[in-house]
Amino acid sequence: MNGGMAGSGAAGCVLCIHGHFYQPPRMDPFTGRIPDEPEAAPYANWNERITAECYTPNAEAGHFGHISFNLGGTLAAWLDREAHATYARIVADARAYYAAHGVSNGLVQPVHHTILPLARRRDKICQVRWGIASFRHRFGHDTRGLWLPEMAVDLDTLQILVQEGIRFTILSPEQVQGDLSAGAGPYRVRLPNGGGEIAVFVRDRDLSNNLAFNMPDSAYVDEWLRDWLGRRCTGGRLVLIATDGETFGHHRRQGVAVLGRILAAAAGGSTSQPPEYRPAVPYLLTTLGQYLDQHPPQTEVEIIENTAWSCAHRLDRWAVGCPCTPGDSRWKGGLRRALDNLACDLDAVYVNETRALGLDPWRLRDDAIAIVLGQVDGMAYLSGNGVGHLTQEQARRLLLLLEAQLYRQRMYASCAFFFEDLERLEPRYAIGNAVRAIALTRYATGDDLCHGFRRDLRVPVSGRSGRNAAEIFDTILARAEI
Ligand SMILES: [Zn+2]
């Protein structure tokens, strides 16, 4: 990359576009099917619609071979099943990038898009390990980068990343303290108590937001590059645009074409755009893993803990509610308390069962992602983990409790807490996953955890309908027929 920008001198820069691609789990946890989502018409659900508008056209244009990206676990699994050609193209392009550059252009995403600073430590570890294993499973290689859901960050989470072999992540400038004159960095963040260090890339917030929210028409990309990138593009430094991947085609219709032109306009650009198109600003393209390899951090910064990129009220949006959403969002605190108490109860049953069998409950859970990914069936997984001595009944109970732990993780998908009202689909999915975890636990051991959960759910109330979450729970329970 160094010296590759012939003739551009100090006027140029290196640009990385990072797309965060994610959809929440939309399946009914009892049937595994996505209920009809009428707002997504003419498509049956949002996954189908966003695939048609964004994932497929970007994949077909070869964009996943030129940008830096992370692809959510639940979305990847859905694409693999329901839009396989698109999935296969994304995977093939990422594999080709790795083969060509010896470094990945993908980043791990914690599997259930949990707000990690709000999770307990063993759940942070689980989400990170499941994310790393999923990435390896899909792409056939490792990456050293991890995308923090909503960029929510604390030092404890960063320390876990380092322990699990991750070397870098992305933050927004308002989450970092220090001299940010080196553009996107990377910067060094030292971790306390001898916890080592991690590299942090800092996105250009204004540039990212301008592209996402005031995207030019594709005919005006050159002007946009000159007016917006031009000001930042000096001294060969790194400029990072990081935004939702769905910006390109779903949130902004012209996004696929605009992304194509930005990629093609780079010096040595190699997409399907016509070669005669040349920008007013000279820049090279890179990806974060590649750039870090060639430019180790020179400057140290500190992070501002318990912050995120999409809410200026620390983590209130996902913890207790905040003014980012209209109306009364206090239901968020009540729902989180109910889920936390239930998680405690579910864990107590699971730990009792595993410890009685002489097993390490959390190691067993962390490695069980192999079952979720279909790499191994449940019985083979248990034998492979030295649990071959169990009776059939013990194995059955243990596998049900492990499955309950999967739905317990899914309860915490960040989207449940992101929007304004408790009656929306996303909080209902959280409660639905909780009901599924409760049902599996009852099948396994006979323990019925409904009562305490339902009691806690009487606290959060929908501002829209006036119904409390216990009433929503009753509806889901009645339909689930457990
Ligand atoms: Zn907020």
Tab-separated table of C-alpha atoms and ligand atoms in Angstrom:
chain	number	residue	atom	x	y	z
A	1	MET	CA	0.000	0.000	0.000
A	2	ASN	CA	2.824	2.416	0.839
A	3	GLY	CA	4.060	4.274	-2.213
A	4	GLY	CA	1.290	2.844	-4.331
A	5	MET	CA	-0.364	6.177	-4.963
A	6	ALA	CA	1.755	7.287	-7.874
A	7	GLY	CA	1.744	11.029	-8.429
A	8	SER	CA	-0.693	11.828	-5.626
A	9	GLY	CA	1.960	12.908	-3.108
A	10	ALA	CA	0.751	14.329	0.178
A	11	ALA	CA	-2.571	15.316	-1.353
A	12	GLY	CA	-3.955	11.820	-1.137
A	13	CYS	CA	-5.229	9.533	1.559
A	14	VAL	CA	-6.225	5.963	2.154
A	15	LEU	CA	-9.938	5.270	2.439
A	16	CYS	CA	-11.659	2.382	4.156
A	17	ILE	CA	-15.389	1.853	3.935
A	18	HIS	CA	-16.717	-0.402	6.657
A	19	GLY	CA	-20.248	-1.783	6.404
A	20	HIS	CA	-22.003	-3.201	9.461
A	21	PHE	CA	-24.485	-5.755	8.091
A	22	TYR	CA	-27.009	-7.049	10.563
A	23	GLN	CA	-30.599	-8.172	11.031
A	24	PRO	CA	-32.093	-9.377	14.299
A	25	PRO	CA	-33.370	-12.944	14.616
A	26	ARG	CA	-36.905	-12.681	13.242
A	27	MET	CA	-37.921	-16.318	13.621
A	28	ASP	CA	-40.688	-17.450	15.888
A	29	PRO	CA	-38.571	-19.391	18.411
A	30	PHE	CA	-41.119	-22.236	18.418
A	31	THR	CA	-41.618	-22.757	14.681
A	32	GLY	CA	-38.302	-21.425	13.359
A	33	ARG	CA	-40.291	-19.446	10.758
A	34	ILE	CA	-40.469	-15.697	10.276
A	35	PRO	CA	-44.023	-14.447	10.829
A	36	ASP	CA	-45.438	-12.187	8.102
A	37	GLU	CA	-44.192	-8.625	8.458
A	38	PRO	CA	-46.765	-6.560	6.501
A	39	GLU	CA	-44.663	-3.367	6.644
A	40	ALA	CA	-42.095	-5.120	4.447
A	41	ALA	CA	-44.538	-5.484	1.520
A	42	PRO	CA	-44.311	-6.407	-1.294
A	43	TYR	CA	-41.926	-8.864	0.412
A	44	ALA	CA	-43.036	-11.312	3.107
A	45	ASN	CA	-40.596	-9.950	5.704
A	46	TRP	CA	-37.799	-7.437	6.170
A	47	ASN	CA	-35.030	-9.949	5.579
A	48	GLU	CA	-36.362	-10.646	2.073
A	49	ARG	CA	-36.870	-7.007	1.280
A	50	ILE	CA	-33.463	-5.841	2.476
A	51	THR	CA	-31.811	-8.753	0.677
A	52	ALA	CA	-33.382	-7.636	-2.593
A	53	GLU	CA	-32.512	-3.969	-2.043
A	54	CYS	CA	-29.068	-4.288	-0.483
A	55	TYR	CA	-27.385	-7.645	0.152
A	56	THR	CA	-27.895	-9.187	-3.298
A	57	PRO	CA	-27.035	-6.157	-5.452
A	58	ASN	CA	-23.954	-5.353	-3.355
A	59	ALA	CA	-22.839	-8.980	-3.503
A	60	GLU	CA	-23.416	-9.173	-7.255
A	61	ALA	CA	-21.414	-5.963	-7.751
A	62	GLY	CA	-18.471	-7.580	-5.938
A	63	HIS	CA	-18.464	-4.964	-3.189
A	64	PHE	CA	-17.709	-7.468	-0.426
A	65	GLY	CA	-14.281	-7.984	-1.954
A	66	HIS	CA	-13.360	-4.303	-1.553
A	67	ILE	CA	-14.902	-3.023	1.643
A	68	SER	CA	-14.311	-3.937	5.252
A	69	PHE	CA	-17.417	-5.507	6.764
A	70	ASN	CA	-19.033	-7.535	9.492
A	71	LEU	CA	-21.978	-9.820	8.883
A	72	GLY	CA	-24.279	-10.699	11.780
A	73	GLY	CA	-24.617	-14.357	12.744
A	74	THR	CA	-28.403	-14.510	12.545
A	75	LEU	CA	-28.372	-12.700	9.196
A	76	ALA	CA	-25.614	-14.935	7.788
A	77	ALA	CA	-27.544	-18.061	8.804
A	78	TRP	CA	-30.704	-16.713	7.159
A	79	LEU	CA	-28.899	-15.736	3.942
A	80	ASP	CA	-27.237	-19.154	3.792
A	81	ARG	CA	-30.667	-20.802	3.873
A	82	GLU	CA	-32.896	-18.368	2.001
A	83	ALA	CA	-30.630	-16.428	-0.383
A	84	HIS	CA	-27.818	-18.855	-0.871
A	85	ALA	CA	-26.330	-17.377	-4.065
A	86	THR	CA	-25.934	-14.030	-2.311
A	87	TYR	CA	-24.434	-15.688	0.763
A	88	ALA	CA	-22.043	-17.742	-1.376
A	89	ARG	CA	-20.854	-14.642	-3.251
A	90	ILE	CA	-20.150	-12.745	-0.021
A	91	VAL	CA	-18.198	-15.693	1.387
A	92	ALA	CA	-16.316	-16.255	-1.881
A	93	ASP	CA	-15.299	-12.594	-2.131
A	94	ALA	CA	-14.080	-12.511	1.476
A	95	ARG	CA	-12.131	-15.725	0.921
A	96	ALA	CA	-10.595	-14.344	-2.263
A	97	TYR	CA	-9.582	-11.188	-0.394
A	98	TYR	CA	-7.879	-13.294	2.251
A	99	ALA	CA	-6.115	-15.391	-0.370
A	100	ALA	CA	-4.854	-12.271	-2.135
A	101	HIS	CA	-3.819	-10.239	0.908
A	102	GLY	CA	-3.093	-12.767	3.654
A	103	VAL	CA	-5.403	-10.851	5.969
A	104	SER	CA	-9.177	-10.757	6.290
A	105	ASN	CA	-11.428	-7.874	5.274
A	106	GLY	CA	-14.144	-9.196	7.591
A	107	LEU	CA	-14.646	-8.537	11.283
A	108	VAL	CA	-16.237	-10.817	13.861
A	109	GLN	CA	-19.643	-9.817	15.176
A	110	PRO	CA	-20.747	-11.169	18.557
A	111	VAL	CA	-23.394	-13.691	17.566
A	112	HIS	CA	-26.493	-12.141	19.088
A	113	HIS	CA	-25.603	-8.478	18.830
A	114	THR	CA	-25.632	-8.096	22.596
A	115	ILE	CA	-24.748	-4.761	24.201
A	116	LEU	CA	-21.620	-6.259	25.731
A	117	PRO	CA	-20.978	-3.737	28.553
A	118	LEU	CA	-24.468	-4.549	29.893
A	119	ALA	CA	-23.835	-8.293	29.872
A	120	ARG	CA	-22.218	-10.252	32.637
A	121	ARG	CA	-18.644	-11.295	32.047
A	122	ARG	CA	-19.267	-14.938	31.187
A	123	ASP	CA	-21.906	-13.869	28.633
A	124	LYS	CA	-19.481	-11.414	27.051
A	125	ILE	CA	-16.970	-14.236	26.698
A	126	CYS	CA	-19.635	-16.526	25.244
A	127	GLN	CA	-20.797	-13.971	22.676
A	128	VAL	CA	-17.238	-13.225	21.584
A	129	ARG	CA	-16.234	-16.905	21.362
A	130	TRP	CA	-19.414	-17.778	19.460
A	131	GLY	CA	-18.744	-14.884	17.099
A	132	ILE	CA	-15.158	-15.959	16.442
A	133	ALA	CA	-16.175	-19.592	15.863
A	134	SER	CA	-18.974	-18.503	13.508
A	135	PHE	CA	-16.625	-16.321	11.492
A	136	ARG	CA	-14.121	-19.167	11.108
A	137	HIS	CA	-16.929	-21.547	10.156
A	138	ARG	CA	-18.268	-19.297	7.407
A	139	PHE	CA	-15.110	-17.792	5.956
A	140	GLY	CA	-12.558	-20.537	6.590
A	141	HIS	CA	-10.003	-18.212	8.159
A	142	ASP	CA	-9.565	-16.017	11.221
A	143	THR	CA	-9.736	-12.277	11.533
A	144	ARG	CA	-8.175	-10.034	14.127
A	145	GLY	CA	-10.990	-7.475	14.145
A	146	LEU	CA	-14.278	-7.459	16.034
A	147	TRP	CA	-17.257	-5.157	15.642
A	148	LEU	CA	-18.756	-4.157	18.978
A	149	PRO	CA	-22.567	-4.136	18.687
A	150	GLU	CA	-23.652	-0.470	18.628
A	151	MET	CA	-19.938	0.215	19.313
A	152	ALA	CA	-20.873	-0.186	22.979
A	153	VAL	CA	-17.585	-0.354	24.835
A	154	ASP	CA	-16.039	-0.815	28.249
A	155	LEU	CA	-12.563	-1.897	29.314
A	156	ASP	CA	-13.746	-5.275	30.562
A	157	THR	CA	-15.061	-6.092	27.081
A	158	LEU	CA	-11.834	-4.949	25.405
A	159	GLN	CA	-9.841	-7.110	27.785
A	160	ILE	CA	-11.900	-10.141	26.820
A	161	LEU	CA	-11.349	-9.377	23.133
A	162	VAL	CA	-7.595	-9.366	23.642
A	163	GLN	CA	-7.727	-12.630	25.593
A	164	GLU	CA	-9.621	-14.201	22.710
A	165	GLY	CA	-7.023	-13.117	20.146
A	166	ILE	CA	-8.717	-9.985	18.785
A	167	ARG	CA	-6.353	-7.121	17.980
A	168	PHE	CA	-8.616	-4.260	16.878
A	169	THR	CA	-12.079	-2.725	16.906
A	170	ILE	CA	-13.815	0.436	15.660
A	171	LEU	CA	-15.128	3.346	17.741
A	172	SER	CA	-16.627	6.747	17.061
A	173	PRO	CA	-14.690	9.928	17.999
A	174	GLU	CA	-17.071	10.863	20.825
A	175	GLN	CA	-16.114	7.594	22.560
A	176	VAL	CA	-12.418	8.381	22.687
A	177	GLN	CA	-10.267	10.891	24.602
A	178	GLY	CA	-6.918	12.060	23.267
A	179	ASP	CA	-5.191	13.480	20.224
A	180	LEU	CA	-7.103	12.252	17.182
A	181	SER	CA	-5.134	14.245	14.637
A	182	ALA	CA	-3.971	11.013	12.979
A	183	GLY	CA	-7.395	10.572	11.397
A	184	ALA	CA	-8.774	7.072	11.753
A	185	GLY	CA	-5.597	5.900	13.452
A	186	PRO	CA	-5.180	3.175	14.442
A	187	TYR	CA	-4.651	4.251	18.048
A	188	ARG	CA	-3.402	2.219	20.981
A	189	VAL	CA	-5.633	1.674	24.020
A	190	ARG	CA	-3.870	0.273	27.076
A	191	LEU	CA	-5.895	-2.065	29.227
A	192	PRO	CA	-5.712	-1.988	33.020
A	193	ASN	CA	-4.075	-4.557	35.290
A	194	GLY	CA	-1.544	-5.734	32.751
A	195	GLY	CA	-4.334	-6.636	30.354
A	196	GLY	CA	-2.263	-5.717	27.322
A	197	GLU	CA	-3.399	-3.360	24.601
A	198	ILE	CA	-5.787	-3.202	21.686
A	199	ALA	CA	-5.824	-1.086	18.527
A	200	VAL	CA	-8.819	1.165	17.919
A	201	PHE	CA	-9.782	2.668	14.569
A	202	VAL	CA	-11.804	5.851	14.945
A	203	ARG	CA	-14.377	6.415	12.236
A	204	ASP	CA	-14.949	9.836	10.706
A	205	ARG	CA	-18.363	10.460	12.193
A	206	ASP	CA	-19.324	13.495	10.130
A	207	LEU	CA	-18.227	11.950	6.859
A	208	SER	CA	-19.931	8.640	7.697
A	209	ASN	CA	-23.146	10.364	8.720
A	210	ASN	CA	-23.124	12.635	5.712
A	211	LEU	CA	-22.853	9.672	3.391
A	212	ALA	CA	-25.502	7.726	5.312
A	213	PHE	CA	-28.043	10.497	5.830
A	214	ASN	CA	-27.351	12.984	3.011
A	215	MET	CA	-26.159	10.606	0.370
A	216	PRO	CA	-25.647	12.250	-3.030
A	217	ASP	CA	-27.308	10.932	-6.122
A	218	SER	CA	-24.961	8.589	-7.937
A	219	ALA	CA	-24.395	11.197	-10.670
A	220	TYR	CA	-22.938	13.560	-8.056
A	221	VAL	CA	-20.445	11.255	-6.352
A	222	ASP	CA	-17.475	13.130	-7.788
A	223	GLU	CA	-18.689	16.407	-6.298
A	224	TRP	CA	-19.310	14.688	-2.985
A	225	LEU	CA	-15.834	13.201	-2.966
A	226	ARG	CA	-14.313	16.583	-3.713
A	227	ASP	CA	-16.390	18.502	-1.141
A	228	TRP	CA	-16.450	15.943	1.656
A	229	LEU	CA	-13.543	13.561	1.278
A	230	GLY	CA	-11.287	16.241	-0.217
A	231	ARG	CA	-11.014	18.201	3.023
A	232	ARG	CA	-9.865	15.165	4.970
A	233	CYS	CA	-7.774	13.487	2.343
A	234	THR	CA	-4.222	14.671	3.029
A	235	GLY	CA	-0.868	13.364	4.113
A	236	GLY	CA	-1.602	9.791	3.109
A	237	ARG	CA	-3.561	9.262	6.310
A	238	LEU	CA	-6.403	6.824	6.819
A	239	VAL	CA	-10.006	8.022	6.535
A	240	LEU	CA	-12.641	5.589	7.814
A	241	ILE	CA	-16.283	5.646	6.807
A	242	ALA	CA	-18.148	3.210	9.057
A	243	THR	CA	-21.903	2.898	8.807
A	244	ASP	CA	-24.735	0.382	8.600
A	245	GLY	CA	-24.252	-1.768	5.515
A	246	GLU	CA	-27.961	-1.430	4.789
A	247	THR	CA	-27.278	2.241	3.988
A	248	PHE	CA	-26.146	0.983	0.603
A	249	GLY	CA	-29.389	0.115	-1.150
A	250	HIS	CA	-31.986	-0.191	1.625
A	251	HIS	CA	-31.861	3.057	3.597
A	252	ARG	CA	-30.669	4.859	0.457
A	253	ARG	CA	-31.863	3.493	-2.872
A	254	GLN	CA	-28.926	4.916	-4.796
A	255	GLY	CA	-26.524	3.419	-2.239
A	256	VAL	CA	-25.356	0.453	-4.304
A	257	ALA	CA	-24.442	2.687	-7.250
A	258	VAL	CA	-22.844	5.307	-4.985
A	259	LEU	CA	-20.739	2.694	-3.200
A	260	GLY	CA	-19.734	1.274	-6.572
A	261	ARG	CA	-18.550	4.665	-7.791
A	262	ILE	CA	-16.599	5.418	-4.607
A	263	LEU	CA	-14.839	2.051	-4.865
A	264	ALA	CA	-14.200	2.454	-8.581
A	265	ALA	CA	-12.860	5.980	-8.183
A	266	ALA	CA	-10.007	4.833	-5.950
A	267	ALA	CA	-6.570	4.700	-7.495
A	268	GLY	CA	-6.304	1.179	-8.829
A	269	GLY	CA	-10.018	0.712	-8.262
A	270	SER	CA	-11.158	-2.597	-9.607
A	271	THR	CA	-14.905	-2.887	-9.645
A	272	SER	CA	-17.372	-2.975	-12.490
A	273	GLN	CA	-17.376	0.823	-12.885
A	274	PRO	CA	-15.935	2.267	-16.119
A	275	PRO	CA	-12.155	2.813	-15.908
A	276	GLU	CA	-12.345	6.349	-17.330
A	277	TYR	CA	-14.057	7.553	-14.151
A	278	ARG	CA	-11.455	9.401	-12.083
A	279	PRO	CA	-12.040	11.370	-8.911
A	280	ALA	CA	-11.081	14.899	-8.055
A	281	VAL	CA	-9.404	13.519	-4.918
A	282	PRO	CA	-6.728	10.836	-5.174
A	283	TYR	CA	-7.180	7.997	-2.718
A	284	LEU	CA	-6.351	4.369	-2.299
A	285	LEU	CA	-8.637	1.760	-0.802
A	286	THR	CA	-7.723	-0.385	2.125
A	287	THR	CA	-9.347	-2.548	4.750
A	288	LEU	CA	-8.716	-2.336	8.465
A	289	GLY	CA	-6.835	-5.595	8.889
A	290	GLN	CA	-4.563	-4.752	5.995
A	291	TYR	CA	-3.936	-1.212	7.221
A	292	LEU	CA	-3.136	-2.325	10.777
A	293	ASP	CA	-0.561	-4.774	9.432
A	294	GLN	CA	1.300	-1.943	7.738
A	295	HIS	CA	0.671	0.813	10.279
A	296	PRO	CA	0.914	-0.246	13.918
A	297	PRO	CA	-0.562	2.329	16.331
A	298	GLN	CA	1.715	5.280	17.130
A	299	THR	CA	-0.515	7.283	19.447
A	300	GLU	CA	-2.233	6.270	22.632
A	301	VAL	CA	-5.817	7.278	23.487
A	302	GLU	CA	-8.290	6.424	26.232
A	303	ILE	CA	-11.785	5.162	25.712
A	304	ILE	CA	-14.843	6.653	27.396
A	305	GLU	CA	-16.471	3.635	28.948
A	306	ASN	CA	-20.130	2.703	28.612
A	307	THR	CA	-20.708	4.694	25.462
A	308	ALA	CA	-22.095	3.713	22.044
A	309	TRP	CA	-22.222	5.184	18.531
A	310	SER	CA	-25.989	5.488	18.273
A	311	CYS	CA	-26.989	7.114	21.579
A	312	ALA	CA	-25.486	10.150	23.264
A	313	HIS	CA	-26.843	9.085	26.665
A	314	ARG	CA	-24.148	6.543	27.473
A	315	LEU	CA	-25.946	3.150	27.397
A	316	ASP	CA	-29.315	4.424	28.598
A	317	ARG	CA	-30.992	3.553	25.334
A	318	TRP	CA	-30.593	-0.168	26.084
A	319	ALA	CA	-30.584	-0.027	29.885
A	320	VAL	CA	-33.293	2.297	31.172
A	321	GLY	CA	-34.597	4.296	28.176
A	322	CYS	CA	-33.528	7.756	26.981
A	323	PRO	CA	-34.799	10.700	24.905
A	324	CYS	CA	-33.424	9.168	21.670
A	325	THR	CA	-36.819	7.494	21.252
A	326	PRO	CA	-40.136	9.344	21.511
A	327	GLY	CA	-42.523	8.751	24.398
A	328	ASP	CA	-42.064	6.920	27.671
A	329	SER	CA	-39.274	4.368	27.307
A	330	ARG	CA	-39.028	3.315	30.945
A	331	TRP	CA	-40.294	-0.119	29.914
A	332	LYS	CA	-36.716	-0.865	28.864
A	333	GLY	CA	-35.434	-0.955	32.429
A	334	GLY	CA	-38.326	-3.164	33.494
A	335	LEU	CA	-37.849	-5.592	30.623
A	336	ARG	CA	-34.113	-5.824	31.227
A	337	ARG	CA	-34.663	-6.533	34.924
A	338	ALA	CA	-37.138	-9.306	34.059
A	339	LEU	CA	-34.707	-10.867	31.568
A	340	ASP	CA	-31.788	-10.586	34.000
A	341	ASN	CA	-33.708	-12.310	36.773
A	342	LEU	CA	-34.841	-15.037	34.399
A	343	ALA	CA	-31.272	-15.464	33.099
A	344	CYS	CA	-30.157	-16.021	36.702
A	345	ASP	CA	-32.824	-18.672	37.211
A	346	LEU	CA	-32.011	-20.409	33.928
A	347	ASP	CA	-28.314	-20.406	34.778
A	348	ALA	CA	-28.939	-21.848	38.244
A	349	VAL	CA	-30.759	-24.861	36.772
A	350	TYR	CA	-28.087	-25.310	34.093
A	351	VAL	CA	-25.180	-24.999	36.544
A	352	ASN	CA	-26.749	-27.475	38.982
A	353	GLU	CA	-27.152	-30.037	36.251
A	354	THR	CA	-23.664	-29.617	34.753
A	355	ARG	CA	-21.802	-29.466	38.082
A	356	ALA	CA	-23.576	-32.623	39.271
A	357	LEU	CA	-22.100	-34.312	36.204
A	358	GLY	CA	-18.630	-32.918	36.948
A	359	LEU	CA	-18.627	-30.567	33.961
A	360	ASP	CA	-17.520	-26.958	33.467
A	361	PRO	CA	-20.814	-25.275	32.526
A	362	TRP	CA	-19.389	-22.242	30.742
A	363	ARG	CA	-16.720	-24.050	28.737
A	364	LEU	CA	-19.395	-26.523	27.656
A	365	ARG	CA	-21.676	-23.656	26.616
A	366	ASP	CA	-18.941	-21.693	24.810
A	367	ASP	CA	-17.973	-24.706	22.701
A	368	ALA	CA	-21.604	-25.654	21.986
A	369	ILE	CA	-21.656	-23.135	19.129
A	370	ALA	CA	-20.415	-26.133	17.104
A	371	ILE	CA	-23.905	-27.660	17.484
A	372	VAL	CA	-25.602	-24.388	16.514
A	373	LEU	CA	-23.432	-24.157	13.398
A	374	GLY	CA	-24.297	-27.736	12.475
A	375	GLN	CA	-20.680	-28.888	12.686
A	376	VAL	CA	-21.606	-31.707	15.014
A	377	ASP	CA	-24.804	-33.200	16.443
A	378	GLY	CA	-25.607	-32.976	20.124
A	379	MET	CA	-24.661	-36.529	21.118
A	380	ALA	CA	-21.384	-36.386	19.183
A	381	TYR	CA	-20.651	-33.035	20.813
A	382	LEU	CA	-21.071	-34.504	24.283
A	383	SER	CA	-18.885	-37.541	23.497
A	384	GLY	CA	-16.237	-35.284	21.986
A	385	ASN	CA	-16.171	-33.267	25.205
A	386	GLY	CA	-15.494	-36.282	27.395
A	387	VAL	CA	-19.108	-36.614	28.414
A	388	GLY	CA	-19.555	-40.043	26.877
A	389	HIS	CA	-20.248	-41.557	30.312
A	390	LEU	CA	-23.719	-40.025	30.595
A	391	THR	CA	-26.878	-42.091	30.515
A	392	GLN	CA	-29.241	-41.335	27.659
A	393	GLU	CA	-31.536	-39.484	30.045
A	394	GLN	CA	-28.692	-37.344	31.421
A	395	ALA	CA	-27.567	-36.487	27.896
A	396	ARG	CA	-31.107	-35.567	26.863
A	397	ARG	CA	-31.495	-33.199	29.808
A	398	LEU	CA	-28.114	-31.612	29.228
A	399	LEU	CA	-28.751	-30.982	25.529
A	400	LEU	CA	-32.111	-29.374	26.293
A	401	LEU	CA	-30.477	-27.104	28.855
A	402	LEU	CA	-27.743	-26.154	26.389
A	403	GLU	CA	-30.440	-25.276	23.877
A	404	ALA	CA	-32.164	-23.187	26.552
A	405	GLN	CA	-28.877	-21.309	26.956
A	406	LEU	CA	-28.949	-20.464	23.235
A	407	TYR	CA	-32.406	-18.863	23.535
A	408	ARG	CA	-31.328	-17.172	26.753
A	409	GLN	CA	-28.508	-15.518	24.772
A	410	ARG	CA	-30.962	-14.509	22.051
A	411	MET	CA	-33.147	-12.666	24.573
A	412	TYR	CA	-30.499	-9.958	24.704
A	413	ALA	CA	-30.326	-8.992	21.022
A	414	SER	CA	-29.805	-5.229	21.256
A	415	CYS	CA	-32.756	-4.421	18.975
A	416	ALA	CA	-35.198	-5.457	21.715
A	417	PHE	CA	-34.212	-2.261	23.525
A	418	PHE	CA	-33.414	-0.005	20.577
A	419	PHE	CA	-36.850	1.265	19.549
A	420	GLU	CA	-39.563	3.273	21.223
A	421	ASP	CA	-42.256	0.843	22.255
A	422	LEU	CA	-42.692	-2.448	24.082
A	423	GLU	CA	-45.393	-3.603	21.640
A	424	ARG	CA	-42.994	-3.618	18.691
A	425	LEU	CA	-41.820	-6.899	17.174
A	426	GLU	CA	-38.327	-6.701	18.662
A	427	PRO	CA	-39.236	-6.762	22.394
A	428	ARG	CA	-41.790	-9.483	21.566
A	429	TYR	CA	-38.973	-11.577	20.090
A	430	ALA	CA	-37.009	-11.126	23.316
A	431	ILE	CA	-39.972	-12.355	25.360
A	432	GLY	CA	-40.600	-15.161	22.833
A	433	ASN	CA	-37.018	-16.364	23.187
A	434	ALA	CA	-37.403	-16.249	26.966
A	435	VAL	CA	-40.541	-18.386	26.735
A	436	ARG	CA	-38.637	-20.872	24.594
A	437	ALA	CA	-35.781	-21.035	27.139
A	438	ILE	CA	-38.313	-21.578	29.930
A	439	ALA	CA	-40.036	-24.354	27.954
A	440	LEU	CA	-36.781	-26.188	27.220
A	441	THR	CA	-35.784	-25.990	30.869
A	442	ARG	CA	-39.121	-27.463	31.895
A	443	TYR	CA	-38.769	-30.310	29.387
A	444	ALA	CA	-35.293	-30.991	30.792
A	445	THR	CA	-35.742	-30.896	34.555
A	446	GLY	CA	-39.384	-30.082	35.314
A	447	ASP	CA	-38.403	-26.688	36.789
A	448	ASP	CA	-41.039	-24.109	35.866
A	449	LEU	CA	-39.581	-20.596	35.772
A	450	CYS	CA	-42.735	-18.918	34.452
A	451	HIS	CA	-43.980	-17.529	37.713
A	452	GLY	CA	-41.087	-15.213	38.606
A	453	PHE	CA	-40.650	-14.047	35.038
A	454	ARG	CA	-44.323	-13.229	34.640
A	455	ARG	CA	-44.298	-11.316	37.924
A	456	ASP	CA	-41.345	-9.188	36.773
A	457	LEU	CA	-42.997	-8.590	33.398
A	458	ARG	CA	-45.907	-6.789	35.046
A	459	VAL	CA	-43.607	-3.789	35.583
A	460	PRO	CA	-42.788	-2.698	31.995
A	461	VAL	CA	-45.772	-1.076	30.267
A	462	SER	CA	-46.261	-0.105	26.622
A	463	GLY	CA	-46.798	3.628	26.181
A	464	ARG	CA	-48.702	2.888	22.988
A	465	SER	CA	-51.217	0.277	24.145
A	466	GLY	CA	-51.093	0.491	27.938
A	467	ARG	CA	-50.546	-3.281	28.078
A	468	ASN	CA	-47.833	-4.602	30.335
A	469	ALA	CA	-45.264	-7.182	29.255
A	470	ALA	CA	-46.959	-9.939	31.282
A	471	GLU	CA	-49.976	-9.633	28.967
A	472	ILE	CA	-47.681	-9.930	25.948
A	473	PHE	CA	-46.069	-12.947	27.605
A	474	ASP	CA	-49.526	-14.559	28.103
A	475	THR	CA	-50.338	-14.131	24.407
A	476	ILE	CA	-47.050	-15.735	23.350
A	477	LEU	CA	-47.424	-18.524	25.900
A	478	ALA	CA	-50.969	-19.340	24.765
A	479	ARG	CA	-49.879	-19.570	21.145
A	480	ALA	CA	-46.808	-21.607	22.006
A	481	GLU	CA	-48.959	-24.294	23.708
A	482	ILE	CA	-46.276	-25.472	26.113
B	1	ZN	ZN	-30.031	8.143	23.857
